[in-house]
Amino acid sequence: MTVTNTDTPVHADPLAGITTRCHRLLLTGAGGNLGKVLRDRLPQYADVLRISDISDLGAVRKGEEIVPCNLADPHAVDALVAGTDAIVHLGGVSVERPFEEILPANIQGVYNLYEAARRHGVRRIVFASSNHTIGFYKQGEVIDNTVPTKPDGYYGLSKVFGEQLASFYFDRYGIETVAIRIGSSFPEAKDRRMLVTWLGYDDLEQLIRRAVFVPNVGFTVVYGMSANRDRWWDNRHAAHLGYVATETSEIFRSQVEAQPPLPADDPAALYQGGAFVKAGPFGD
Ligand code: NAI
Ligand code: 15L
């Protein structure tokens, strides 16, 4: 570590001198919003990008192989993972839904993935976790990655399960994981909450690259947000990743603030998880 003349600690980039390319990289959830973004951006980091989804992925591109798979099927997941060097796991239900929908895709699915990784000797997984693991913290409260989780629904609970499973697989089997608690990764910040939670796609790519290639991450949880003006999340305990955001939601502020605010007592305006905290109950 070096110290600048403003006393701000500056860590050496942990990727300095490291080749950020592997042989076969698996991307699950490749047909989703972020999967499409990363399908375009990840080929430079692998000789072969194996992409997978339960939905149709269209025509195979140069440098890709397509392996369709339902994450809930352990045999299909085993075949999916065989021969890969690292995994970027985006696949699953990505919003609040009834538990019966979350269970196979997100809970059985993440278990199937880690078991297959163990059997096939995969040493590194990037897990797309979510801010909904901590959604019931109050907006404005600043939390780091050591606070107890406060999931805001079945979806957030499934991401807590995924994080804890990853922690266990590191302690027991040495499989390393970076769990990225993604805020809101969209082309634009669309509301006041997203001015705080927004993660631009360049910063998403940087986080994924670091999560795959920085050595000795063990089990690391990092919050996925850009260099936004206001912060609820403190990444000091993930500083070893060397993530320095290059984008900011400030470019969307004027258009967002032109919208009427939510009533101050609306739970979506009170809690970090926004509208997810008032979803459900389902099936009554
Ligand atoms: P998305 O819903 O667009 O993509 C998820 C993909 O997973 C879909 O293509 C879907 O077909 C696939 N999938 C669902 N069930 C499956 C199953 N049983 N087997 C195989 N594939 C299945 O979600 P998005 O926005 O691309 O997010 C990607 C990941 O990042 C998700 O895990 C999500 O929970 C997480 N995340 C995303 C955030 C965002 O702002 N976009 C914020 C926080 C977390
Ligand atoms: C998520 O976890 C979802 O996958 C995404 O669709 C957004 O809703 C995001 O969180 C958010 O909180 O904005």
mmCIF file with all atom_site columns, N, CA and C and ligand atoms in Angstrom, residues 29 31-35 53-55 69-72 90-94 105 128-131 155 159 182-186, ligand 1:
data_model
loop_
_atom_site.group_PDB
_atom_site.id
_atom_site.type_symbol
_atom_site.label_atom_id
_atom_site.label_alt_id
_atom_site.label_comp_id
_atom_site.label_asym_id
_atom_site.label_entity_id
_atom_site.label_seq_id
_atom_site.pdbx_PDB_ins_code
_atom_site.Cartn_x
_atom_site.Cartn_y
_atom_site.Cartn_z
_atom_site.occupancy
_atom_site.B_iso_or_equiv
_atom_site.pdbx_formal_charge
_atom_site.auth_seq_id
_atom_site.auth_comp_id
_atom_site.auth_asym_id
_atom_site.auth_atom_id
_atom_site.pdbx_PDB_model_num
ATOM   1   N N   . GLY A 1 29  ? -27.358 -17.778 -17.148 1.00 0.00 ? 29  GLY A N   1
ATOM   2   C CA  . GLY A 1 29  ? -28.284 -16.637 -17.268 1.00 0.00 ? 29  GLY A CA  1
ATOM   3   C C   . GLY A 1 29  ? -27.946 -15.750 -18.455 1.00 0.00 ? 29  GLY A C   1
ATOM   4   N N   . GLY A 1 31  ? -29.135 -15.383 -21.279 1.00 0.00 ? 31  GLY A N   1
ATOM   5   C CA  . GLY A 1 31  ? -30.227 -14.806 -22.054 1.00 0.00 ? 31  GLY A CA  1
ATOM   6   C C   . GLY A 1 31  ? -30.911 -13.641 -21.360 1.00 0.00 ? 31  GLY A C   1
ATOM   7   N N   . GLY A 1 32  ? -30.500 -13.345 -20.130 1.00 0.00 ? 32  GLY A N   1
ATOM   8   C CA  . GLY A 1 32  ? -31.142 -12.267 -19.366 1.00 0.00 ? 32  GLY A CA  1
ATOM   9   C C   . GLY A 1 32  ? -30.557 -10.904 -19.679 1.00 0.00 ? 32  GLY A C   1
ATOM   10  N N   . ASN A 1 33  ? -31.033 -9.905  -18.945 1.00 0.00 ? 33  ASN A N   1
ATOM   11  C CA  . ASN A 1 33  ? -30.594 -8.517  -19.214 1.00 0.00 ? 33  ASN A CA  1
ATOM   12  C C   . ASN A 1 33  ? -29.089 -8.373  -19.052 1.00 0.00 ? 33  ASN A C   1
ATOM   13  N N   . LEU A 1 34  ? -28.565 -8.798  -17.911 1.00 0.00 ? 34  LEU A N   1
ATOM   14  C CA  . LEU A 1 34  ? -27.126 -8.666  -17.684 1.00 0.00 ? 34  LEU A CA  1
ATOM   15  C C   . LEU A 1 34  ? -26.359 -9.736  -18.455 1.00 0.00 ? 34  LEU A C   1
ATOM   16  N N   . GLY A 1 35  ? -27.000 -10.890 -18.659 1.00 0.00 ? 35  GLY A N   1
ATOM   17  C CA  . GLY A 1 35  ? -26.355 -11.941 -19.431 1.00 0.00 ? 35  GLY A CA  1
ATOM   18  C C   . GLY A 1 35  ? -26.054 -11.476 -20.852 1.00 0.00 ? 35  GLY A C   1
ATOM   19  N N   . ASP A 1 53  ? -28.596 -20.934 -20.639 1.00 0.00 ? 53  ASP A N   1
ATOM   20  C CA  . ASP A 1 53  ? -29.843 -20.377 -20.105 1.00 0.00 ? 53  ASP A CA  1
ATOM   21  C C   . ASP A 1 53  ? -30.921 -21.433 -20.321 1.00 0.00 ? 53  ASP A C   1
ATOM   22  N N   . ILE A 1 54  ? -32.065 -21.206 -19.673 1.00 0.00 ? 54  ILE A N   1
ATOM   23  C CA  . ILE A 1 54  ? -33.223 -22.047 -19.940 1.00 0.00 ? 54  ILE A CA  1
ATOM   24  C C   . ILE A 1 54  ? -33.967 -21.511 -21.160 1.00 0.00 ? 54  ILE A C   1
ATOM   25  N N   . SER A 1 55  ? -33.707 -20.236 -21.491 1.00 0.00 ? 55  SER A N   1
ATOM   26  C CA  . SER A 1 55  ? -34.353 -19.611 -22.650 1.00 0.00 ? 55  SER A CA  1
ATOM   27  C C   . SER A 1 55  ? -33.436 -19.717 -23.872 1.00 0.00 ? 55  SER A C   1
ATOM   28  N N   . CYS A 1 69  ? -29.646 -25.306 -20.453 1.00 0.00 ? 69  CYS A N   1
ATOM   29  C CA  . CYS A 1 69  ? -29.711 -26.033 -19.176 1.00 0.00 ? 69  CYS A CA  1
ATOM   30  C C   . CYS A 1 69  ? -30.743 -25.416 -18.256 1.00 0.00 ? 69  CYS A C   1
ATOM   31  N N   . ASN A 1 70  ? -31.516 -26.280 -17.600 1.00 0.00 ? 70  ASN A N   1
ATOM   32  C CA  . ASN A 1 70  ? -32.353 -25.847 -16.482 1.00 0.00 ? 70  ASN A CA  1
ATOM   33  C C   . ASN A 1 70  ? -31.541 -26.059 -15.209 1.00 0.00 ? 70  ASN A C   1
ATOM   34  N N   . LEU A 1 71  ? -31.290 -25.000 -14.487 1.00 0.00 ? 71  LEU A N   1
ATOM   35  C CA  . LEU A 1 71  ? -30.430 -25.080 -13.292 1.00 0.00 ? 71  LEU A CA  1
ATOM   36  C C   . LEU A 1 71  ? -30.994 -26.021 -12.238 1.00 0.00 ? 71  LEU A C   1
ATOM   37  N N   . ALA A 1 72  ? -32.292 -26.288 -12.293 1.00 0.00 ? 72  ALA A N   1
ATOM   38  C CA  . ALA A 1 72  ? -32.911 -27.171 -11.304 1.00 0.00 ? 72  ALA A CA  1
ATOM   39  C C   . ALA A 1 72  ? -32.606 -28.643 -11.572 1.00 0.00 ? 72  ALA A C   1
ATOM   40  N N   . LEU A 1 90  ? -25.215 -16.028 -13.215 1.00 0.00 ? 90  LEU A N   1
ATOM   41  C CA  . LEU A 1 90  ? -26.294 -15.032 -13.223 1.00 0.00 ? 90  LEU A CA  1
ATOM   42  C C   . LEU A 1 90  ? -27.670 -15.688 -13.281 1.00 0.00 ? 90  LEU A C   1
ATOM   43  N N   . GLY A 1 91  ? -27.742 -16.954 -13.610 1.00 0.00 ? 91  GLY A N   1
ATOM   44  C CA  . GLY A 1 91  ? -29.023 -17.593 -13.916 1.00 0.00 ? 91  GLY A CA  1
ATOM   45  C C   . GLY A 1 91  ? -29.924 -17.726 -12.702 1.00 0.00 ? 91  GLY A C   1
ATOM   46  N N   . GLY A 1 92  ? -31.202 -17.617 -12.923 1.00 0.00 ? 92  GLY A N   1
ATOM   47  C CA  . GLY A 1 92  ? -32.189 -17.804 -11.862 1.00 0.00 ? 92  GLY A CA  1
ATOM   48  C C   . GLY A 1 92  ? -33.285 -16.764 -11.945 1.00 0.00 ? 92  GLY A C   1
ATOM   49  N N   . VAL A 1 93  ? -34.213 -16.846 -10.993 1.00 0.00 ? 93  VAL A N   1
ATOM   50  C CA  . VAL A 1 93  ? -35.297 -15.861 -10.898 1.00 0.00 ? 93  VAL A CA  1
ATOM   51  C C   . VAL A 1 93  ? -34.704 -14.589 -10.299 1.00 0.00 ? 93  VAL A C   1
ATOM   52  N N   . SER A 1 94  ? -34.953 -13.445 -10.939 1.00 0.00 ? 94  SER A N   1
ATOM   53  C CA  . SER A 1 94  ? -34.228 -12.220 -10.567 1.00 0.00 ? 94  SER A CA  1
ATOM   54  C C   . SER A 1 94  ? -35.110 -11.173 -9.897  1.00 0.00 ? 94  SER A C   1
ATOM   55  N N   . ALA A 1 105 ? -35.102 -22.752 -9.080  1.00 0.00 ? 105 ALA A N   1
ATOM   56  C CA  . ALA A 1 105 ? -34.107 -22.007 -9.877  1.00 0.00 ? 105 ALA A CA  1
ATOM   57  C C   . ALA A 1 105 ? -32.963 -21.479 -9.008  1.00 0.00 ? 105 ALA A C   1
ATOM   58  N N   . ALA A 1 128 ? -23.882 -13.811 -8.697  1.00 0.00 ? 128 ALA A N   1
ATOM   59  C CA  . ALA A 1 128 ? -24.672 -12.580 -8.790  1.00 0.00 ? 128 ALA A CA  1
ATOM   60  C C   . ALA A 1 128 ? -25.651 -12.556 -7.627  1.00 0.00 ? 128 ALA A C   1
ATOM   61  N N   . SER A 1 129 ? -25.184 -11.986 -6.515  1.00 0.00 ? 129 SER A N   1
ATOM   62  C CA  . SER A 1 129 ? -26.079 -11.783 -5.382  1.00 0.00 ? 129 SER A CA  1
ATOM   63  C C   . SER A 1 129 ? -26.805 -10.451 -5.576  1.00 0.00 ? 129 SER A C   1
ATOM   64  N N   . SER A 1 130 ? -27.419 -9.967  -4.536  1.00 0.00 ? 130 SER A N   1
ATOM   65  C CA  . SER A 1 130 ? -28.310 -8.810  -4.729  1.00 0.00 ? 130 SER A CA  1
ATOM   66  C C   . SER A 1 130 ? -28.384 -7.946  -3.479  1.00 0.00 ? 130 SER A C   1
ATOM   67  N N   . ASN A 1 131 ? -28.696 -6.694  -3.709  1.00 0.00 ? 131 ASN A N   1
ATOM   68  C CA  . ASN A 1 131 ? -28.984 -5.777  -2.585  1.00 0.00 ? 131 ASN A CA  1
ATOM   69  C C   . ASN A 1 131 ? -30.194 -6.253  -1.781  1.00 0.00 ? 131 ASN A C   1
ATOM   70  N N   . TYR A 1 155 ? -36.915 -13.897 -2.747  1.00 0.00 ? 155 TYR A N   1
ATOM   71  C CA  . TYR A 1 155 ? -35.789 -13.717 -3.671  1.00 0.00 ? 155 TYR A CA  1
ATOM   72  C C   . TYR A 1 155 ? -34.525 -13.337 -2.895  1.00 0.00 ? 155 TYR A C   1
ATOM   73  N N   . LYS A 1 159 ? -30.839 -15.391 -2.240  1.00 0.00 ? 159 LYS A N   1
ATOM   74  C CA  . LYS A 1 159 ? -29.481 -14.858 -2.451  1.00 0.00 ? 159 LYS A CA  1
ATOM   75  C C   . LYS A 1 159 ? -28.657 -14.996 -1.166  1.00 0.00 ? 159 LYS A C   1
ATOM   76  N N   . ILE A 1 182 ? -25.345 -6.950  -6.245  1.00 0.00 ? 182 ILE A N   1
ATOM   77  C CA  . ILE A 1 182 ? -25.602 -5.947  -7.279  1.00 0.00 ? 182 ILE A CA  1
ATOM   78  C C   . ILE A 1 182 ? -26.725 -5.023  -6.802  1.00 0.00 ? 182 ILE A C   1
ATOM   79  N N   . GLY A 1 183 ? -26.533 -3.729  -7.040  1.00 0.00 ? 183 GLY A N   1
ATOM   80  C CA  . GLY A 1 183 ? -27.578 -2.747  -6.717  1.00 0.00 ? 183 GLY A CA  1
ATOM   81  C C   . GLY A 1 183 ? -28.631 -2.779  -7.809  1.00 0.00 ? 183 GLY A C   1
ATOM   82  N N   . SER A 1 184 ? -28.566 -1.830  -8.737  1.00 0.00 ? 184 SER A N   1
ATOM   83  C CA  . SER A 1 184 ? -29.511 -1.769  -9.859  1.00 0.00 ? 184 SER A CA  1
ATOM   84  C C   . SER A 1 184 ? -28.702 -1.577  -11.124 1.00 0.00 ? 184 SER A C   1
ATOM   85  N N   . SER A 1 185 ? -28.524 -2.643  -11.888 1.00 0.00 ? 185 SER A N   1
ATOM   86  C CA  . SER A 1 185 ? -27.686 -2.560  -13.083 1.00 0.00 ? 185 SER A CA  1
ATOM   87  C C   . SER A 1 185 ? -28.577 -2.508  -14.312 1.00 0.00 ? 185 SER A C   1
ATOM   88  N N   . PHE A 1 186 ? -28.750 -1.318  -14.804 1.00 0.00 ? 186 PHE A N   1
ATOM   89  C CA  . PHE A 1 186 ? -29.622 -1.015  -15.932 1.00 0.00 ? 186 PHE A CA  1
ATOM   90  C C   . PHE A 1 186 ? -28.946 0.065   -16.773 1.00 0.00 ? 186 PHE A C   1
HETATM 91  P P1  . NAI B 2 .   ? -32.813 -11.689 -15.799 1.00 0.00 ? 1   NAI B P1  1
HETATM 92  O O1  . NAI B 2 .   ? -34.060 -12.160 -15.153 1.00 0.00 ? 1   NAI B O1  1
HETATM 93  O O2  . NAI B 2 .   ? -32.925 -10.798 -16.976 1.00 0.00 ? 1   NAI B O2  1
HETATM 94  O O3  . NAI B 2 .   ? -31.921 -12.957 -16.213 1.00 0.00 ? 1   NAI B O3  1
HETATM 95  C C1  . NAI B 2 .   ? -31.919 -14.162 -15.494 1.00 0.00 ? 1   NAI B C1  1
HETATM 96  C C2  . NAI B 2 .   ? -31.793 -15.296 -16.489 1.00 0.00 ? 1   NAI B C2  1
HETATM 97  O O4  . NAI B 2 .   ? -31.821 -16.522 -15.755 1.00 0.00 ? 1   NAI B O4  1
HETATM 98  C C3  . NAI B 2 .   ? -32.932 -15.331 -17.515 1.00 0.00 ? 1   NAI B C3  1
HETATM 99  O O5  . NAI B 2 .   ? -32.416 -15.311 -18.825 1.00 0.00 ? 1   NAI B O5  1
HETATM 100 C C4  . NAI B 2 .   ? -33.651 -16.631 -17.218 1.00 0.00 ? 1   NAI B C4  1
HETATM 101 O O6  . NAI B 2 .   ? -34.144 -17.290 -18.363 1.00 0.00 ? 1   NAI B O6  1
HETATM 102 C C5  . NAI B 2 .   ? -32.563 -17.445 -16.527 1.00 0.00 ? 1   NAI B C5  1
HETATM 103 N N1  . NAI B 2 .   ? -33.153 -18.473 -15.676 1.00 0.00 ? 1   NAI B N1  1
HETATM 104 C C6  . NAI B 2 .   ? -34.215 -18.367 -14.838 1.00 0.00 ? 1   NAI B C6  1
HETATM 105 N N2  . NAI B 2 .   ? -34.502 -19.550 -14.286 1.00 0.00 ? 1   NAI B N2  1
HETATM 106 C C7  . NAI B 2 .   ? -33.615 -20.438 -14.799 1.00 0.00 ? 1   NAI B C7  1
HETATM 107 C C8  . NAI B 2 .   ? -33.412 -21.819 -14.622 1.00 0.00 ? 1   NAI B C8  1
HETATM 108 N N3  . NAI B 2 .   ? -34.204 -22.558 -13.812 1.00 0.00 ? 1   NAI B N3  1
HETATM 109 N N4  . NAI B 2 .   ? -32.416 -22.414 -15.295 1.00 0.00 ? 1   NAI B N4  1
HETATM 110 C C9  . NAI B 2 .   ? -31.626 -21.705 -16.125 1.00 0.00 ? 1   NAI B C9  1
HETATM 111 N N5  . NAI B 2 .   ? -31.755 -20.376 -16.336 1.00 0.00 ? 1   NAI B N5  1
HETATM 112 C C10 . NAI B 2 .   ? -32.758 -19.756 -15.679 1.00 0.00 ? 1   NAI B C10 1
HETATM 113 O O7  . NAI B 2 .   ? -31.930 -11.005 -14.649 1.00 0.00 ? 1   NAI B O7  1
HETATM 114 P P2  . NAI B 2 .   ? -30.728 -9.977  -14.795 1.00 0.00 ? 1   NAI B P2  1
HETATM 115 O O8  . NAI B 2 .   ? -31.226 -8.617  -14.529 1.00 0.00 ? 1   NAI B O8  1
HETATM 116 O O9  . NAI B 2 .   ? -29.980 -10.237 -16.030 1.00 0.00 ? 1   NAI B O9  1
HETATM 117 O O10 . NAI B 2 .   ? -29.845 -10.389 -13.543 1.00 0.00 ? 1   NAI B O10 1
HETATM 118 C C11 . NAI B 2 .   ? -28.824 -11.361 -13.646 1.00 0.00 ? 1   NAI B C11 1
HETATM 119 C C12 . NAI B 2 .   ? -28.473 -11.853 -12.249 1.00 0.00 ? 1   NAI B C12 1
HETATM 120 O O11 . NAI B 2 .   ? -28.049 -10.755 -11.452 1.00 0.00 ? 1   NAI B O11 1
HETATM 121 C C13 . NAI B 2 .   ? -29.639 -12.499 -11.511 1.00 0.00 ? 1   NAI B C13 1
HETATM 122 O O12 . NAI B 2 .   ? -29.132 -13.577 -10.741 1.00 0.00 ? 1   NAI B O12 1
HETATM 123 C C14 . NAI B 2 .   ? -30.135 -11.403 -10.604 1.00 0.00 ? 1   NAI B C14 1
HETATM 124 O O13 . NAI B 2 .   ? -30.734 -11.943 -9.443  1.00 0.00 ? 1   NAI B O13 1
HETATM 125 C C15 . NAI B 2 .   ? -28.848 -10.664 -10.296 1.00 0.00 ? 1   NAI B C15 1
HETATM 126 N N6  . NAI B 2 .   ? -29.087 -9.258  -9.992  1.00 0.00 ? 1   NAI B N6  1
HETATM 127 C C16 . NAI B 2 .   ? -29.413 -8.380  -10.990 1.00 0.00 ? 1   NAI B C16 1
HETATM 128 C C17 . NAI B 2 .   ? -29.609 -7.047  -10.701 1.00 0.00 ? 1   NAI B C17 1
HETATM 129 C C18 . NAI B 2 .   ? -29.884 -6.030  -11.763 1.00 0.00 ? 1   NAI B C18 1
HETATM 130 O O14 . NAI B 2 .   ? -29.951 -4.842  -11.427 1.00 0.00 ? 1   NAI B O14 1
HETATM 131 N N7  . NAI B 2 .   ? -30.051 -6.408  -13.016 1.00 0.00 ? 1   NAI B N7  1
HETATM 132 C C19 . NAI B 2 .   ? -29.546 -6.564  -9.315  1.00 0.00 ? 1   NAI B C19 1
HETATM 133 C C20 . NAI B 2 .   ? -29.210 -7.572  -8.339  1.00 0.00 ? 1   NAI B C20 1
HETATM 134 C C21 . NAI B 2 .   ? -28.982 -8.866  -8.697  1.00 0.00 ? 1   NAI B C21 1
#
